[in-house]
Amino acid sequence: MQKPAKQALTFWLSAAALILLALFTWLGRPHTPDGAGEAIGRVLTQTGVPALLVWWLARRRNPLWSWLQFGSAYLLAVIAFALLTTVGRARAEEPFPFEATFAQAWTVERLAGVSSAPQDQAAGVRQRVRLNGADGAAVIEIACSWLRPNDHPDVRVQLRGVVKGMSDGLSKQDMVLDEGTTSALSKGHRQWLQVNLRAHDASGTRFMQTIAMTSTESCLATVTLTGTPQAHALQSPEFASVLDHLQFHSTSSTQPPAAN
């Protein structure tokens, strides 16, 4: 292994280990494996990208950089990369087209895109909240799919499309989706369509889900509650409260591009 590669690997792993040690010492260990994995992944990225950049620069130098020179360049690169990612996160924290409040026990996460699929990243935004309790995990997700001016989607058709997509996906995993009756309800001065779903296989019920959908001035809003049968039943009142108090608004940063 050439000297620049050794330097990059040494500084990367050392910096990552020190940062993780400091985080877990001062803030405590994450409560879930997902949280620990996310923290480790972010630290490895924050320290690894600068190491790769400095390695690319150092390997072209003649004579090769000393350990002090490489370390100084690496420190500057880490600081610069941290500033860039901080700006990115600040933009991600700009006002969403909706506001929802949850009890303190829920873990809130804002996400780009109406799904994790790459083609959906620019189609809207999501907010996901999770509660891990003794009766299992419950997740409420609010998705806002952008509407262009003069768009008037048929909410019932859109809801049917979501349910069919879920059913097709679960069938590939040898699961069956039972669909309840779609009902209309008024929540928060808006008209919603809501349906209850049950996913099961040969071993029994895998999860329960409630989907509510409505059309707002700027987006097609979908709110889902997913959880184990026990968690789903316990958090159904919280789900109803979300629909009652969910507020939608428009901001310049969240408007979809105008159609050509």
Short mmCIF file of C-alpha atoms in Angstrom, two decimals:
data_model
loop_
_atom_site.label_atom_id
_atom_site.label_comp_id
_atom_site.label_asym_id
_atom_site.label_seq_id
_atom_site.Cartn_x
_atom_site.Cartn_y
_atom_site.Cartn_z
CA MET A 1 0.00 0.00 0.00
CA GLN A 2 1.35 3.39 -1.00
CA LYS A 3 2.01 6.07 1.62
CA PRO A 4 -0.96 8.37 0.70
CA ALA A 5 -3.35 5.43 0.94
CA LYS A 6 -1.94 4.47 4.36
CA GLN A 7 -2.28 8.06 5.51
CA ALA A 8 -5.87 8.35 4.28
CA LEU A 9 -6.90 5.05 5.89
CA THR A 10 -5.21 5.88 9.18
CA PHE A 11 -6.71 9.37 9.51
CA TRP A 12 -10.15 8.20 8.37
CA LEU A 13 -10.45 5.33 10.85
CA SER A 14 -8.87 7.30 13.68
CA ALA A 15 -11.17 10.27 13.19
CA ALA A 16 -14.25 8.06 12.90
CA ALA A 17 -13.35 6.12 16.04
CA LEU A 18 -12.74 9.30 18.07
CA ILE A 19 -15.98 10.96 16.94
CA LEU A 20 -18.07 7.84 17.64
CA LEU A 21 -16.45 7.43 21.04
CA ALA A 22 -17.24 11.06 21.88
CA LEU A 23 -20.83 10.81 20.62
CA PHE A 24 -21.64 7.60 22.47
CA THR A 25 -19.93 8.87 25.63
CA TRP A 26 -21.63 12.27 25.81
CA LEU A 27 -25.00 11.48 24.23
CA GLY A 28 -25.30 7.81 25.15
CA ARG A 29 -25.79 4.84 22.88
CA PRO A 30 -28.72 4.96 20.41
CA HIS A 31 -31.84 3.20 21.63
CA THR A 32 -32.31 1.09 18.47
CA PRO A 33 -30.01 -0.77 16.04
CA ASP A 34 -31.35 1.45 13.24
CA GLY A 35 -30.29 4.55 15.16
CA ALA A 36 -26.83 3.13 15.82
CA GLY A 37 -26.40 2.16 12.17
CA GLU A 38 -27.46 5.61 11.00
CA ALA A 39 -25.05 7.33 13.41
CA ILE A 40 -22.12 5.12 12.39
CA GLY A 41 -22.93 5.56 8.71
CA ARG A 42 -23.03 9.35 8.96
CA VAL A 43 -19.74 9.50 10.85
CA LEU A 44 -18.01 7.18 8.38
CA THR A 45 -19.27 9.34 5.52
CA GLN A 46 -18.34 12.65 7.19
CA THR A 47 -14.79 11.41 7.79
CA GLY A 48 -14.38 9.16 4.76
CA VAL A 49 -15.19 11.61 1.97
CA PRO A 50 -12.54 14.13 3.10
CA ALA A 51 -10.00 11.29 3.41
CA LEU A 52 -10.73 10.21 -0.16
CA LEU A 53 -10.40 13.78 -1.45
CA VAL A 54 -7.09 14.43 0.33
CA TRP A 55 -5.73 11.04 -0.81
CA TRP A 56 -6.56 12.00 -4.41
CA LEU A 57 -4.62 15.26 -4.00
CA ALA A 58 -1.72 13.77 -2.02
CA ARG A 59 -0.95 10.94 -4.42
CA ARG A 60 -0.10 13.49 -7.12
CA ARG A 61 2.42 15.37 -4.99
CA ASN A 62 6.15 14.95 -5.47
CA PRO A 63 7.67 14.65 -2.97
CA LEU A 64 4.87 12.93 -1.09
CA TRP A 65 3.27 14.77 1.79
CA SER A 66 4.51 14.14 5.30
CA TRP A 67 2.08 12.84 7.92
CA LEU A 68 1.80 16.37 9.33
CA GLN A 69 1.02 17.87 5.91
CA PHE A 70 -1.54 15.17 5.15
CA GLY A 71 -3.15 15.55 8.59
CA SER A 72 -3.44 19.32 8.22
CA ALA A 73 -5.05 19.00 4.78
CA TYR A 74 -7.37 16.31 6.10
CA LEU A 75 -8.49 18.48 9.03
CA LEU A 76 -9.33 21.36 6.67
CA ALA A 77 -11.22 18.97 4.37
CA VAL A 78 -13.25 17.57 7.26
CA ILE A 79 -14.22 21.08 8.37
CA ALA A 80 -15.15 22.15 4.82
CA PHE A 81 -17.22 19.00 4.22
CA ALA A 82 -19.00 19.45 7.56
CA LEU A 83 -19.93 23.01 6.61
CA LEU A 84 -21.29 21.87 3.24
CA THR A 85 -23.41 19.12 4.76
CA THR A 86 -24.67 21.51 7.45
CA VAL A 87 -25.94 23.85 4.74
CA GLY A 88 -27.63 20.89 3.06
CA ARG A 89 -29.35 19.84 6.27
CA ALA A 90 -30.45 23.43 6.89
CA ARG A 91 -32.17 23.46 3.52
CA ALA A 92 -33.80 20.14 4.33
CA GLU A 93 -35.20 21.74 7.50
CA GLU A 94 -37.00 24.45 5.54
CA PRO A 95 -40.75 24.57 6.21
CA PHE A 96 -42.69 21.56 4.99
CA PRO A 97 -46.05 22.02 3.24
CA PHE A 98 -47.67 20.59 6.36
CA GLU A 99 -47.39 20.73 10.13
CA ALA A 100 -48.12 17.89 12.53
CA THR A 101 -47.49 17.47 16.23
CA PHE A 102 -46.75 14.25 18.08
CA ALA A 103 -46.16 13.18 21.65
CA GLN A 104 -42.55 13.36 22.84
CA ALA A 105 -42.18 9.57 22.75
CA TRP A 106 -42.40 9.54 18.95
CA THR A 107 -39.18 9.80 16.92
CA VAL A 108 -39.63 12.26 14.04
CA GLU A 109 -37.74 12.08 10.74
CA ARG A 110 -38.12 14.26 7.66
CA LEU A 111 -37.44 12.57 4.34
CA ALA A 112 -37.06 13.69 0.75
CA GLY A 113 -39.35 12.14 -1.84
CA VAL A 114 -42.74 10.51 -1.46
CA SER A 115 -40.94 7.16 -1.29
CA SER A 116 -37.37 5.88 -1.14
CA ALA A 117 -37.38 5.14 -4.89
CA PRO A 118 -34.93 7.38 -6.81
CA GLN A 119 -37.64 8.47 -9.26
CA ASP A 120 -39.76 9.77 -6.37
CA GLN A 121 -37.14 12.01 -4.75
CA ALA A 122 -38.37 15.16 -6.50
CA ALA A 123 -42.05 14.20 -6.41
CA GLY A 124 -42.74 15.44 -2.88
CA VAL A 125 -41.73 15.15 0.77
CA ARG A 126 -42.45 12.85 3.72
CA GLN A 127 -42.40 12.92 7.47
CA ARG A 128 -42.09 9.64 9.35
CA VAL A 129 -42.60 9.18 13.09
CA ARG A 130 -41.94 5.96 14.95
CA LEU A 131 -42.88 4.65 18.38
CA ASN A 132 -41.31 1.51 19.84
CA GLY A 133 -43.42 0.16 22.65
CA ALA A 134 -43.96 -3.03 24.60
CA ASP A 135 -46.69 -4.03 22.13
CA GLY A 136 -44.45 -3.57 19.09
CA ALA A 137 -43.53 -0.73 16.75
CA ALA A 138 -45.96 1.73 15.20
CA VAL A 139 -45.09 4.10 12.34
CA ILE A 140 -47.08 7.09 11.10
CA GLU A 141 -45.98 8.53 7.77
CA ILE A 142 -47.25 11.71 6.13
CA ALA A 143 -46.47 12.07 2.42
CA CYS A 144 -47.15 15.10 0.24
CA SER A 145 -47.02 14.47 -3.53
CA TRP A 146 -46.74 17.70 -5.49
CA LEU A 147 -49.66 18.83 -7.65
CA ARG A 148 -49.22 21.13 -10.58
CA PRO A 149 -51.55 24.11 -11.07
CA ASN A 150 -55.04 23.02 -12.13
CA ASP A 151 -54.40 19.39 -11.12
CA HIS A 152 -57.52 17.82 -9.60
CA PRO A 153 -56.74 14.16 -8.88
CA ASP A 154 -59.50 11.65 -8.16
CA VAL A 155 -58.60 10.71 -4.59
CA ARG A 156 -60.51 7.42 -4.73
CA VAL A 157 -58.61 6.35 -7.86
CA GLN A 158 -55.30 7.37 -6.30
CA LEU A 159 -56.07 5.43 -3.13
CA ARG A 160 -56.99 2.36 -5.12
CA GLY A 161 -53.66 2.62 -6.94
CA VAL A 162 -51.74 2.74 -3.66
CA VAL A 163 -53.57 -0.32 -2.30
CA LYS A 164 -53.06 -2.27 -5.51
CA GLY A 165 -49.35 -1.44 -5.52
CA MET A 166 -49.04 -2.69 -1.94
CA SER A 167 -50.97 -5.86 -2.74
CA ASP A 168 -48.77 -6.62 -5.74
CA GLY A 169 -45.61 -6.01 -3.74
CA LEU A 170 -46.72 -8.19 -0.82
CA SER A 171 -47.76 -11.03 -3.10
CA LYS A 172 -44.14 -11.30 -4.23
CA GLN A 173 -43.26 -11.88 -0.57
CA ASP A 174 -45.92 -14.62 -0.22
CA MET A 175 -48.20 -12.32 1.77
CA VAL A 176 -51.87 -11.51 1.24
CA LEU A 177 -53.42 -8.08 1.73
CA ASP A 178 -56.99 -7.99 3.07
CA GLU A 179 -58.76 -4.71 2.32
CA GLY A 180 -61.54 -3.25 4.41
CA THR A 181 -64.26 -0.90 3.24
CA THR A 182 -63.15 2.52 2.04
CA SER A 183 -64.91 5.18 4.08
CA ALA A 184 -65.24 8.95 3.78
CA LEU A 185 -64.65 11.07 6.85
CA SER A 186 -64.23 14.72 7.77
CA LYS A 187 -61.08 15.56 9.73
CA GLY A 188 -59.48 18.94 10.27
CA HIS A 189 -61.98 20.69 7.96
CA ARG A 190 -61.00 18.35 5.12
CA GLN A 191 -62.62 15.38 3.49
CA TRP A 192 -60.56 12.20 3.64
CA LEU A 193 -60.90 8.72 2.20
CA GLN A 194 -59.67 6.02 4.58
CA VAL A 195 -59.13 2.28 4.29
CA ASN A 196 -57.91 -0.37 6.74
CA LEU A 197 -55.58 -3.12 5.56
CA ARG A 198 -54.28 -6.37 7.02
CA ALA A 199 -51.19 -8.13 5.68
CA HIS A 200 -50.81 -11.79 6.56
CA ASP A 201 -49.13 -15.01 5.52
CA ALA A 202 -49.21 -18.63 6.63
CA SER A 203 -47.82 -17.67 10.05
CA GLY A 204 -50.59 -15.14 10.73
CA THR A 205 -50.95 -11.35 10.67
CA ARG A 206 -47.72 -9.55 9.82
CA PHE A 207 -48.93 -5.98 10.18
CA MET A 208 -52.01 -3.74 10.14
CA GLN A 209 -52.21 -0.50 8.20
CA THR A 210 -54.62 2.42 7.88
CA ILE A 211 -54.32 4.76 4.90
CA ALA A 212 -56.04 8.15 4.70
CA MET A 213 -55.81 10.36 1.61
CA THR A 214 -56.95 13.84 0.65
CA SER A 215 -56.15 16.49 -1.94
CA THR A 216 -54.87 19.91 -0.83
CA GLU A 217 -54.08 23.10 -2.70
CA SER A 218 -50.51 22.02 -3.43
CA CYS A 219 -50.27 18.28 -2.93
CA LEU A 220 -51.96 14.91 -2.69
CA ALA A 221 -51.61 14.04 0.99
CA THR A 222 -51.37 10.47 2.24
CA VAL A 223 -51.21 9.58 5.94
CA THR A 224 -50.56 6.00 7.01
CA LEU A 225 -50.44 4.15 10.31
CA THR A 226 -48.57 0.85 10.24
CA GLY A 227 -47.84 -1.49 13.11
CA THR A 228 -48.34 -4.81 14.78
CA PRO A 229 -52.00 -5.57 15.54
CA GLN A 230 -51.57 -4.48 19.15
CA ALA A 231 -49.57 -1.34 18.37
CA HIS A 232 -51.94 -0.41 15.53
CA ALA A 233 -54.96 -0.65 17.81
CA LEU A 234 -53.30 1.35 20.58
CA GLN A 235 -52.11 4.15 18.27
CA SER A 236 -55.31 4.50 16.21
CA PRO A 237 -56.45 7.42 18.43
CA GLU A 238 -53.10 9.13 17.80
CA PHE A 239 -53.62 8.62 14.06
CA ALA A 240 -57.09 10.17 14.26
CA SER A 241 -55.63 13.11 16.20
CA VAL A 242 -53.02 13.65 13.48
CA LEU A 243 -55.76 13.89 10.85
CA ASP A 244 -57.71 16.29 13.05
CA HIS A 245 -54.81 18.68 13.62
CA LEU A 246 -52.77 18.32 10.42
CA GLN A 247 -52.30 21.73 8.82
CA PHE A 248 -51.27 22.35 5.22
CA HIS A 249 -49.65 25.46 3.82
CA SER A 250 -47.59 26.55 0.85
CA THR A 251 -44.01 27.84 0.88
CA SER A 252 -41.87 29.06 -1.99
CA SER A 253 -39.29 26.33 -1.35
CA THR A 254 -41.79 23.52 -1.56
CA GLN A 255 -43.73 24.42 -4.67
CA PRO A 256 -43.42 22.02 -7.60
CA PRO A 257 -41.94 23.27 -10.86
CA ALA A 258 -44.42 24.81 -13.24
CA ALA A 259 -45.47 22.70 -16.20
CA ASN A 260 -43.98 23.63 -19.54
#
